[in-house]
Coordinates of C-alpha atoms and ligand atoms in Angstrom, one line a residue:
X748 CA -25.8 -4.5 8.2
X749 CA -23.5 -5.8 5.7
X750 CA -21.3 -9.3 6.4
X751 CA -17.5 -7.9 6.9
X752 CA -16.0 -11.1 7.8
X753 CA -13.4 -12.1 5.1
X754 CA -11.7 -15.6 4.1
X755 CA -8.5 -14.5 3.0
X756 CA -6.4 -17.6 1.6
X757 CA -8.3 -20.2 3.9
X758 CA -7.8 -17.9 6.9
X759 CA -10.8 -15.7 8.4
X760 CA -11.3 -12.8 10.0
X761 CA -14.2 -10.4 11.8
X762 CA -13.5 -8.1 9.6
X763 CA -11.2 -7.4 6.4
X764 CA -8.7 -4.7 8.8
X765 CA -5.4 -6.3 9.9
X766 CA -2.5 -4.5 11.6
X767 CA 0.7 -4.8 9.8
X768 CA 3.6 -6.5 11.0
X769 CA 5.3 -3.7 13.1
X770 CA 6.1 -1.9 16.2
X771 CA 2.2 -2.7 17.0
X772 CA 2.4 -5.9 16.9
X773 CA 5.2 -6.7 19.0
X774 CA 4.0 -8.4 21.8
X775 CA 0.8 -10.3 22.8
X776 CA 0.2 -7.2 24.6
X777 CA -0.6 -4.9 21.9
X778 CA -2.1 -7.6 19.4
X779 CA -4.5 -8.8 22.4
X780 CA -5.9 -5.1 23.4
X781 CA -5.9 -4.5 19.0
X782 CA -8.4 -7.2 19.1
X783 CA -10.2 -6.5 21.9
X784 CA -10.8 -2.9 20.5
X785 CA -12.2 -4.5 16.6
X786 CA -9.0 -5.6 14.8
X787 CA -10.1 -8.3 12.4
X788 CA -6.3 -9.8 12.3
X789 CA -2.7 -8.6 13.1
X790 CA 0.7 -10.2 11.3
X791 CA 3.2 -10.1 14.3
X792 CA 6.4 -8.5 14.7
X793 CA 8.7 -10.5 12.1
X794 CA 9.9 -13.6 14.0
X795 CA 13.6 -14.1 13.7
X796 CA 16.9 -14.8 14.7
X797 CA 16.6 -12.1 17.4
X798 CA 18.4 -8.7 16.5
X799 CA 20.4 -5.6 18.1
X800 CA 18.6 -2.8 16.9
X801 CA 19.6 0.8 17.2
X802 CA 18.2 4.0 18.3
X803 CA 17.0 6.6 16.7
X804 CA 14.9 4.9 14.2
X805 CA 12.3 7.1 12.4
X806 CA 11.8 10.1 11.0
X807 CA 8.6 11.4 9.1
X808 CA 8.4 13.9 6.2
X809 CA 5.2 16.7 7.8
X810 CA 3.7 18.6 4.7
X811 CA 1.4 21.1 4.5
X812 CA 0.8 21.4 8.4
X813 CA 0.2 17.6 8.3
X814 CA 2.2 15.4 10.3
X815 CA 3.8 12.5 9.4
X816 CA 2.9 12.6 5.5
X817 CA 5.6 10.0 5.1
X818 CA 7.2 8.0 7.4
X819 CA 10.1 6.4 7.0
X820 CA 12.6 3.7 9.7
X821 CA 15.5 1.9 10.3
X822 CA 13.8 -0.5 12.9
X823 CA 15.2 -4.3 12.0
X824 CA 13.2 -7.6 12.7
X825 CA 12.0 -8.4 16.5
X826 CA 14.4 -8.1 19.3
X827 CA 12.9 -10.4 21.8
X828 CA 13.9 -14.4 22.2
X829 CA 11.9 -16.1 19.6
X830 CA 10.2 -18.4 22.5
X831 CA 8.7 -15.6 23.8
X832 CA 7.2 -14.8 20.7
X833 CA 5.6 -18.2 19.9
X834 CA 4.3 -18.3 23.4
X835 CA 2.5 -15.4 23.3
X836 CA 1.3 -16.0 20.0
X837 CA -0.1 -19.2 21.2
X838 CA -2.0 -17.4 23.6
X839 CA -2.9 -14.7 21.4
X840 CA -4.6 -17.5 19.3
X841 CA -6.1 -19.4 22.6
X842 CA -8.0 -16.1 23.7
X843 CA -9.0 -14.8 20.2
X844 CA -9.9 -18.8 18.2
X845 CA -11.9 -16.5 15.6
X846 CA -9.2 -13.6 14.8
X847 CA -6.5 -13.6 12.3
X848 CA -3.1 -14.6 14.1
X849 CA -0.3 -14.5 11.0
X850 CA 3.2 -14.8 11.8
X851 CA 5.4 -13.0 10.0
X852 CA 8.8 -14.7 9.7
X853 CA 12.6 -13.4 8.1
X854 CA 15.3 -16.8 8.4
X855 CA 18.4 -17.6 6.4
X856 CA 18.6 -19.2 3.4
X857 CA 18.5 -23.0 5.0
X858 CA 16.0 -25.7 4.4
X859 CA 16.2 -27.2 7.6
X860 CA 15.9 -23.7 9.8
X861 CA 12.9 -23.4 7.8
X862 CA 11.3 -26.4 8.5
X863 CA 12.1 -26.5 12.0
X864 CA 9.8 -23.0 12.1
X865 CA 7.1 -23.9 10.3
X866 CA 6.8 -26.8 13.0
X867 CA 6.8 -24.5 15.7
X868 CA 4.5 -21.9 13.9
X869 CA 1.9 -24.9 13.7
X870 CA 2.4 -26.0 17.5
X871 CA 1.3 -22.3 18.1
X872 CA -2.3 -22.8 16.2
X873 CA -1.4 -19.5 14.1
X874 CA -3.5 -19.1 11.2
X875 CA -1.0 -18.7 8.4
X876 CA 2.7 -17.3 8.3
X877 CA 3.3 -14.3 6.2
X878 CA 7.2 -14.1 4.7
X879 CA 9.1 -11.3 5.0
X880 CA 11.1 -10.5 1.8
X881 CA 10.8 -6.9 1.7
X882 CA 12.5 -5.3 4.6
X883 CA 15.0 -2.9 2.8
X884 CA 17.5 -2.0 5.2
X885 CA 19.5 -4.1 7.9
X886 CA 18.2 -7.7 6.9
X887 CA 19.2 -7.2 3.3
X888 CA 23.0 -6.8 4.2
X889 CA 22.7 -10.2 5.8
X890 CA 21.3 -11.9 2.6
X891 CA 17.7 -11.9 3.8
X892 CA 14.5 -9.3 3.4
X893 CA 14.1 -7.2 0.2
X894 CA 17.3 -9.2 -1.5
X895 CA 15.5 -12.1 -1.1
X896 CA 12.3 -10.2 -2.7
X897 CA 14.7 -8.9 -5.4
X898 CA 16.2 -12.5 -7.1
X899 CA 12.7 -14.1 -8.4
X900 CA 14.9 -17.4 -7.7
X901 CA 15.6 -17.1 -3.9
X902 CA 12.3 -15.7 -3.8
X903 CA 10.7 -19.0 -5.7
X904 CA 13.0 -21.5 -3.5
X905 CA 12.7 -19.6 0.1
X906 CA 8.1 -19.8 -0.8
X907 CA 8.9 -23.8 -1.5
X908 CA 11.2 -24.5 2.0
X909 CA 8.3 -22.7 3.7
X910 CA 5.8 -24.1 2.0
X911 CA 7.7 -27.9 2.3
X912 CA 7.7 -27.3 6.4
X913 CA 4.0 -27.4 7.1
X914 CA 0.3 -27.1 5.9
X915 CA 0.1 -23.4 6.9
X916 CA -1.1 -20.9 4.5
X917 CA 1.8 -19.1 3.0
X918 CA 1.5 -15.5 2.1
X919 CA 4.2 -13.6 0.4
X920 CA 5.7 -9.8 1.4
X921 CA 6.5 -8.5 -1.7
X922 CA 9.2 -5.6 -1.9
X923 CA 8.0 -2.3 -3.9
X924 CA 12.1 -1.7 -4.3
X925 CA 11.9 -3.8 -7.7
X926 CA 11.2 -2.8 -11.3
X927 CA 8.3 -4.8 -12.1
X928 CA 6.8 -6.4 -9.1
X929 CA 5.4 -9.2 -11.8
X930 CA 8.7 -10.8 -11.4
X931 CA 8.7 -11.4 -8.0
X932 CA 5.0 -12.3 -7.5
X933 CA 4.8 -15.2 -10.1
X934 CA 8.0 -16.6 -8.9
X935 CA 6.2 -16.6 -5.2
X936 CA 3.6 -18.1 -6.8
X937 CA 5.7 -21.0 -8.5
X938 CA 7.0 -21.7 -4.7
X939 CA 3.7 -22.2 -3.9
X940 CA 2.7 -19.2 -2.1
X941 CA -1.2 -19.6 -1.2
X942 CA -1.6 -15.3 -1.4
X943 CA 0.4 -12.5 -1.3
X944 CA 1.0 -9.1 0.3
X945 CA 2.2 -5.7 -0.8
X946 CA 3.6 -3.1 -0.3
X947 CA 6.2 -3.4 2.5
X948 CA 8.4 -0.1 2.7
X949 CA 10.5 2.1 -0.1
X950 CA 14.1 2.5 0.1
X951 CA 14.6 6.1 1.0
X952 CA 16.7 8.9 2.4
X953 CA 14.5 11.5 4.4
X954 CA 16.4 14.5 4.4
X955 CA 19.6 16.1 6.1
X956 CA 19.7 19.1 8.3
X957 CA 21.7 21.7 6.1
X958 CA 23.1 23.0 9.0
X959 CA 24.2 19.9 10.6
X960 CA 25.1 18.0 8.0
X961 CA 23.1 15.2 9.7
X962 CA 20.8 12.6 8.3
X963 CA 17.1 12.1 9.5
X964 CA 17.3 9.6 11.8
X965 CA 20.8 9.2 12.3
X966 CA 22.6 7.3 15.2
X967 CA 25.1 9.7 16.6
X968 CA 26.8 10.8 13.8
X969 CA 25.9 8.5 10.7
X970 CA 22.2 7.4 9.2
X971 CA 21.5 4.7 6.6
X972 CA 18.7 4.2 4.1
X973 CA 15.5 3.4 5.1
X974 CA 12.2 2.2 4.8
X975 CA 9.3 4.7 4.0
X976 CA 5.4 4.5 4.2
X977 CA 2.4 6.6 5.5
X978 CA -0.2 7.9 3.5
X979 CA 2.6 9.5 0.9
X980 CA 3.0 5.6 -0.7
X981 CA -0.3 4.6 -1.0
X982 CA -0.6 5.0 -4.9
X983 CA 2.3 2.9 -5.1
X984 CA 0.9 0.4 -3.0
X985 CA -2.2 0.9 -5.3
X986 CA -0.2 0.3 -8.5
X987 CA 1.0 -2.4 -7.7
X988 CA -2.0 -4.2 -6.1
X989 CA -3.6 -3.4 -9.4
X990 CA -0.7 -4.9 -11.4
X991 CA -0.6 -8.0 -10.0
X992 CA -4.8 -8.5 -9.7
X993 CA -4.6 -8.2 -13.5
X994 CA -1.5 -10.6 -14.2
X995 CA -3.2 -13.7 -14.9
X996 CA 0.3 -15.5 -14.0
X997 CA -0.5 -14.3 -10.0
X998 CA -4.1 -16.0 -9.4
X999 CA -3.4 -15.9 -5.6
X1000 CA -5.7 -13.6 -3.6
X1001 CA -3.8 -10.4 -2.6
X1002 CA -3.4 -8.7 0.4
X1003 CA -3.0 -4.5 0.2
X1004 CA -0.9 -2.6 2.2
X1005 CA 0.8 1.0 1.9
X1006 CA -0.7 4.3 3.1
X1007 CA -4.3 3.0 4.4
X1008 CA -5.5 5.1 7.0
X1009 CA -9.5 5.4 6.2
X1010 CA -11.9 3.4 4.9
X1011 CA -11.8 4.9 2.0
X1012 CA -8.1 3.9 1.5
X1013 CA -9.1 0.4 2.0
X1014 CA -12.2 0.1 -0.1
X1015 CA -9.7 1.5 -2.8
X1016 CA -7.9 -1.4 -2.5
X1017 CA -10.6 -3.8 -2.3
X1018 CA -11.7 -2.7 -5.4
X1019 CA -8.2 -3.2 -7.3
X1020 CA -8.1 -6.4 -6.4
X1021 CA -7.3 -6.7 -2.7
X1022 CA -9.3 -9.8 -0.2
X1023 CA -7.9 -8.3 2.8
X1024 CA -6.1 -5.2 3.9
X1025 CA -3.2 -4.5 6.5
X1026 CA -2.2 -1.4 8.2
X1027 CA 1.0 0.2 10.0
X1028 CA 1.7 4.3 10.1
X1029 CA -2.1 5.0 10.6
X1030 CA -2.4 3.1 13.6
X1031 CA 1.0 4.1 14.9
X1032 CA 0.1 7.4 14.3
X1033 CA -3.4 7.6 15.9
X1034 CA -3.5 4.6 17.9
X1035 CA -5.9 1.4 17.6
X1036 CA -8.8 3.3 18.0
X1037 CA -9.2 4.1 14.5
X1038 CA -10.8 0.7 13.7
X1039 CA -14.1 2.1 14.5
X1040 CA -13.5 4.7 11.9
X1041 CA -12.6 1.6 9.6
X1042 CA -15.3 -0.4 10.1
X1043 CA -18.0 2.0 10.5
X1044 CA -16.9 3.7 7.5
X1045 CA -16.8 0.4 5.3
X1046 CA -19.8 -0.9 7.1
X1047 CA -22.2 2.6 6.1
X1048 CA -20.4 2.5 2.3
X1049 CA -21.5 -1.2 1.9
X1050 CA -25.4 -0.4 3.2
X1051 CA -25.1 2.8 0.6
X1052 CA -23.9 0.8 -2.1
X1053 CA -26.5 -2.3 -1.6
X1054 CA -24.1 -4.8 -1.0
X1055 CA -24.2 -7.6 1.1
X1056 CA -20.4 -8.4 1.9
X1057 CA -17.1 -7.4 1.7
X1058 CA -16.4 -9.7 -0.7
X1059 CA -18.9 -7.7 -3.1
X1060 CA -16.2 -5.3 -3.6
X1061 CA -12.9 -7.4 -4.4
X1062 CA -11.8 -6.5 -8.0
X1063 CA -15.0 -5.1 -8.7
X1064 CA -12.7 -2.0 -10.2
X1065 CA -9.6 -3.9 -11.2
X1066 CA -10.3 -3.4 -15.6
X1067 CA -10.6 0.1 -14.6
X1068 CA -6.5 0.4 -14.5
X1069 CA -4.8 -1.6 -17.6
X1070 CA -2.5 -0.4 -20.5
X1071 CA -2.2 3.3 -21.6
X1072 CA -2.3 2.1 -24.8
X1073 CA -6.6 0.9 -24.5
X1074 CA -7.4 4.3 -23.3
X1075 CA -9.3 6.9 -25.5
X1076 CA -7.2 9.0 -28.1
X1077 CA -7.9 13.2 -27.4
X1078 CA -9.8 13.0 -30.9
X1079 CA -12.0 10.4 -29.5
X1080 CA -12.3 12.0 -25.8
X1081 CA -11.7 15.1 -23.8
X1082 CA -12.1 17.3 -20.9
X1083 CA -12.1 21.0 -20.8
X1084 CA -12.0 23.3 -18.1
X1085 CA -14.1 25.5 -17.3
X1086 CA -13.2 28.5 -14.6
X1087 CA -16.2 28.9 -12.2
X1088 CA -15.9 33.0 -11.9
X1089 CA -18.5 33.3 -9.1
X1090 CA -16.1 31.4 -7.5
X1091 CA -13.3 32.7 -8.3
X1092 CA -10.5 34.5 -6.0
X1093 CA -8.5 36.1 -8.6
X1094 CA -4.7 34.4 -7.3
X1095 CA -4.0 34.0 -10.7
X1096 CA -2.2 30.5 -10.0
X1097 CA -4.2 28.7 -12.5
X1098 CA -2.6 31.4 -15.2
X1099 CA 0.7 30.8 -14.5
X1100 CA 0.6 27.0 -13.7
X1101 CA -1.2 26.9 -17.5
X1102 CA 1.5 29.9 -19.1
X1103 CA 4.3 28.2 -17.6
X1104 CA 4.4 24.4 -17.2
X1105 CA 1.0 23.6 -19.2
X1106 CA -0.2 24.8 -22.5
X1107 CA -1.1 28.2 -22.6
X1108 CA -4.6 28.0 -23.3
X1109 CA -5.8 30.5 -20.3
X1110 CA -5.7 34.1 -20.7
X1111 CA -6.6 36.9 -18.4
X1112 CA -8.6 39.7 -19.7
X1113 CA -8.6 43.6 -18.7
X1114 CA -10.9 44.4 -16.3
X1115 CA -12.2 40.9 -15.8
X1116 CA -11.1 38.7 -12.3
X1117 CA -11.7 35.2 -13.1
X1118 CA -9.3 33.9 -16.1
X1119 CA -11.1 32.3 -18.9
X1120 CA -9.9 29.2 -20.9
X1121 CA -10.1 29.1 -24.6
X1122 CA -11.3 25.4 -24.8
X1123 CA -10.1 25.0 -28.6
X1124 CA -6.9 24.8 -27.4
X1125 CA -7.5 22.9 -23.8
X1126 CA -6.0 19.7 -23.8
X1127 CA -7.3 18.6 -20.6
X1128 CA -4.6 18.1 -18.6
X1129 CA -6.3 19.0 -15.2
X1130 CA -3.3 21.1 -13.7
X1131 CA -5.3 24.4 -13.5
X1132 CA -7.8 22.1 -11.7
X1133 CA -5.2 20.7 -9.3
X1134 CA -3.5 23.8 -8.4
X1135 CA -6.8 26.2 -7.7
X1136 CA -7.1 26.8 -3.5
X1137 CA -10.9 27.2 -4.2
X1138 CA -12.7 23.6 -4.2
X1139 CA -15.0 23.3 -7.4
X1140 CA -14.0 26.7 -8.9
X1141 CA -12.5 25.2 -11.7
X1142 CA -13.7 22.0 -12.9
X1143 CA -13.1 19.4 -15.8
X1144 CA -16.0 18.6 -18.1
X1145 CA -16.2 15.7 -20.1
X1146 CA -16.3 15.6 -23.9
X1147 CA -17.1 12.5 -25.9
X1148 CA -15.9 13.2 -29.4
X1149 CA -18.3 10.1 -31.2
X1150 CA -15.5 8.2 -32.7
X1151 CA -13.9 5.7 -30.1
X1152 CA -10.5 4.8 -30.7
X1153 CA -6.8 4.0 -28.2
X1154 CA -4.2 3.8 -29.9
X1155 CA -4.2 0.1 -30.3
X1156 CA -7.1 0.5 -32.5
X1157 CA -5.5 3.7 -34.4
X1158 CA -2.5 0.9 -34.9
X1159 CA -4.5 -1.9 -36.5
X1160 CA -6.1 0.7 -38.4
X1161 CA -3.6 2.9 -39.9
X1162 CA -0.2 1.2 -38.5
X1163 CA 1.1 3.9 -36.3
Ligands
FMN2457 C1 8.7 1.1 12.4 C2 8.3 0.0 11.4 C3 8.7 -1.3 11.5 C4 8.3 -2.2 10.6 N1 8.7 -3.5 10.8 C5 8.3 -4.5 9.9 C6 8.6 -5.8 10.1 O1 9.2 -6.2 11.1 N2 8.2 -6.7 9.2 C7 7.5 -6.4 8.0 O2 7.1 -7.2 7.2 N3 7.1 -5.1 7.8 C8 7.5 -4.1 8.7 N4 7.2 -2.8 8.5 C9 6.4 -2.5 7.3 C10 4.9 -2.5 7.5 O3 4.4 -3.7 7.8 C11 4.2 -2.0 6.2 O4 4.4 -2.9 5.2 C12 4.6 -0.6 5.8 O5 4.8 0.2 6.9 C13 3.5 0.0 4.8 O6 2.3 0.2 5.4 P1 1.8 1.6 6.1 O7 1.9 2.7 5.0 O8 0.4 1.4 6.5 O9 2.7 2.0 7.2 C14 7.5 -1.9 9.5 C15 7.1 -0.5 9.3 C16 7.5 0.4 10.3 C17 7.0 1.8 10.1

């Protein structure tokens, strides 16, 4: 059996699965029967000035007969007394010593408030504090959450008043609602920020009712942006994961989060970079339960793979993602398709998808069901592959042309 325990940033864990700072992890309740049940860690509710929040507050984008693709809310910070919270998170800690307790926290923009908090973090015996700068709705109006992720500045001086306030790990929430998350990170990192975490949600707008006129949620008659997530952001949550594990500016260990829901997902992340990984919508969705999928699933992969520990995996992939401009020129490498006709169901999608919005390098001939694709003129572009209903009718095939060049090379070569 292979070791899943984890040391993220000084804290450790069972296991590398930790539930995201959410509706789950509102109470000691919840975070208490997550443990019992195999959660390695949870980041509580984010601790706060207490809020009013309002009702409704989610909707979810269903797709293809599959619910909640995307799910997106307009839930603020916790709503209960802040002394409730730091009592039960003592006791969360008390009952579960070898768990990850991390408490998320969201406070003005004042030294002293804080320091005061870090204190009273420490008095709990939480492992670490996790700050929120990414909440895009609500919070953000008020000065603090994803405008605080947003300004590399605030976010730089906010890490250092934390940071100033106690001996407790720091990691940082980044905000995906930026240009290039870079910016943000370092400037975390300058604060002193002992590890960061991304993604927290995407400013969005579900949808209206055309009949209504009504956003998704709304609250009586008006909605607001919100925050989305689910399974539909998790290559964003991968991109930027990826980004940061190859800045050499952010050497911080990095915490993934966005879309995980197998343990697939998370060894995806693991291998771009991340030391430990959270999750929200999946558990929301299906309930705590599914961290014996997670850890069964990891657990087999690492037996299969011959490796001894999580930690075996951590950027093992991360080169694999870099600059376009290092990747293989189409005269130095290709792919082809090639239409499977024994396969083949004759819809004709992979026709028109290649006629119409590819490059015309599929033709159907009389008399003859499956299309065939002159691979002279096949650039490789995979659509037919991705639109075919049949699984492994059409695949890509890989040709290595000899001569390896990206364009870099072609650059220093020939200057353009
Ligand atoms: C209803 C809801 C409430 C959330 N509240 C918080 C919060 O209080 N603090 C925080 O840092 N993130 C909050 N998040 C964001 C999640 O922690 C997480 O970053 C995001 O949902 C992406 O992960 P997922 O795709 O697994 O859901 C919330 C998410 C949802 C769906």
């Amino acid at each position: 059996m292979a070791d899943l325990s984890v040391n993220f940033a000084g804290i450790s864990s069972p296991n590398p699965f930790w539930l995201a700072s959410g509706p789950l992890t509102n109470t000691g309740y919840q975070v208490m029967k997550a443990f019992d049940m195999g959660w390695g860690g949870a980041v509580w509710k984010t601790v706060g000035e207490p809020v009013i929040n309002v009702s409704s507050r989610l909707a979810a984008i269903d797709y293809g007969g599959r619910r909640m693709m995307g799910l997106n809310n307009i839930e603020l910070i916790s709503d209960r007394p802040i002394d409730d919270n730091l009592r039960e998170i003592a006791e969360v800690k008390r009952r579960f010593p070898h768990h990850a307790v991390i408490v998320s926290l969201m406070l003005a923009s004042d030294p002293t408030l804080w320091s005061d908090m870090m204190r009273r973090v420490e008095d709990t015996g939480a492992d670490g504090v996790e700050l929120n700068f990414g909440c895009p709705h609500g919070m953000s109006e008020r000065g603090m959450g994803s405008v605080v992720g947003q300004v590399p500045e605030y976010s730089q001086q906010i890490t250092a008043y934390a940071k100033s306030g106690s001996s407790l790990p720091v990691i940082v929430k980044l905000t995906p609602n930026v240009t290039d998350v870079r910016m943000p990170a370092r400037a975390a990192v300058a604060g002193g920020a002992d590890a960061l975490s991304l993604i927290n949600t995407i400013n969005s707008v579900m949808g209206l009712d055309v009949e209504t006129w009504l956003p998704d949620p709304h609250v009586a008659d008006r909605g607001s942006h919100g925050g989305y997530c689910g399974p539909a952001v998790k290559p964003i949550g991968l991109y930027m994961v990826s980004a940061l594990a190859n800045d050499r500016r952010v050497p911080v260990p990095l915490c993934g989060i966005g879309g995980i829901e197998t343990w697939r997902d998370a060894v995806e992340y693991l291998l771009l970079g991340a030391g430990a990984v959270q999750v929200c919508t999946a558990a929301m969705h299906y309930g705590f339960r599914i961290i014996d999928d997670l850890t069964e699933g990891l657990n087999d992969y690492l037996d299969r793979k011959g490796l001894a520990s999580v930690q075996d995996l951590v950027g093992k992939a991360k080169h694999r993602v870099g600059d376009w401009n290092d990747l293989r020129l189409s005269y130095s490498y290709k792919t082809v398709a090639e239409i499977h006709a024994d396969q083949c169901i004759g819809c004709n999608l992979c026709f028109v998808a290649c006629d119409d919005g590819g490059h015309q390098c599929i033709d159907r001939l009389p008399g003859q069901r499956a299309p065939v694709v002159r691979k002279d003129d096949c650039v490789g572009c995979n659509l037919c592959s991705l639109v075919c209903p049949v699984p492994g009718c059409i695949e890509m095939q890989d040709i290595d042309l000899g001569l390896v060049e990206t364009w870099r090379q072609r650059q220093s070569r020939v200057g353009f």
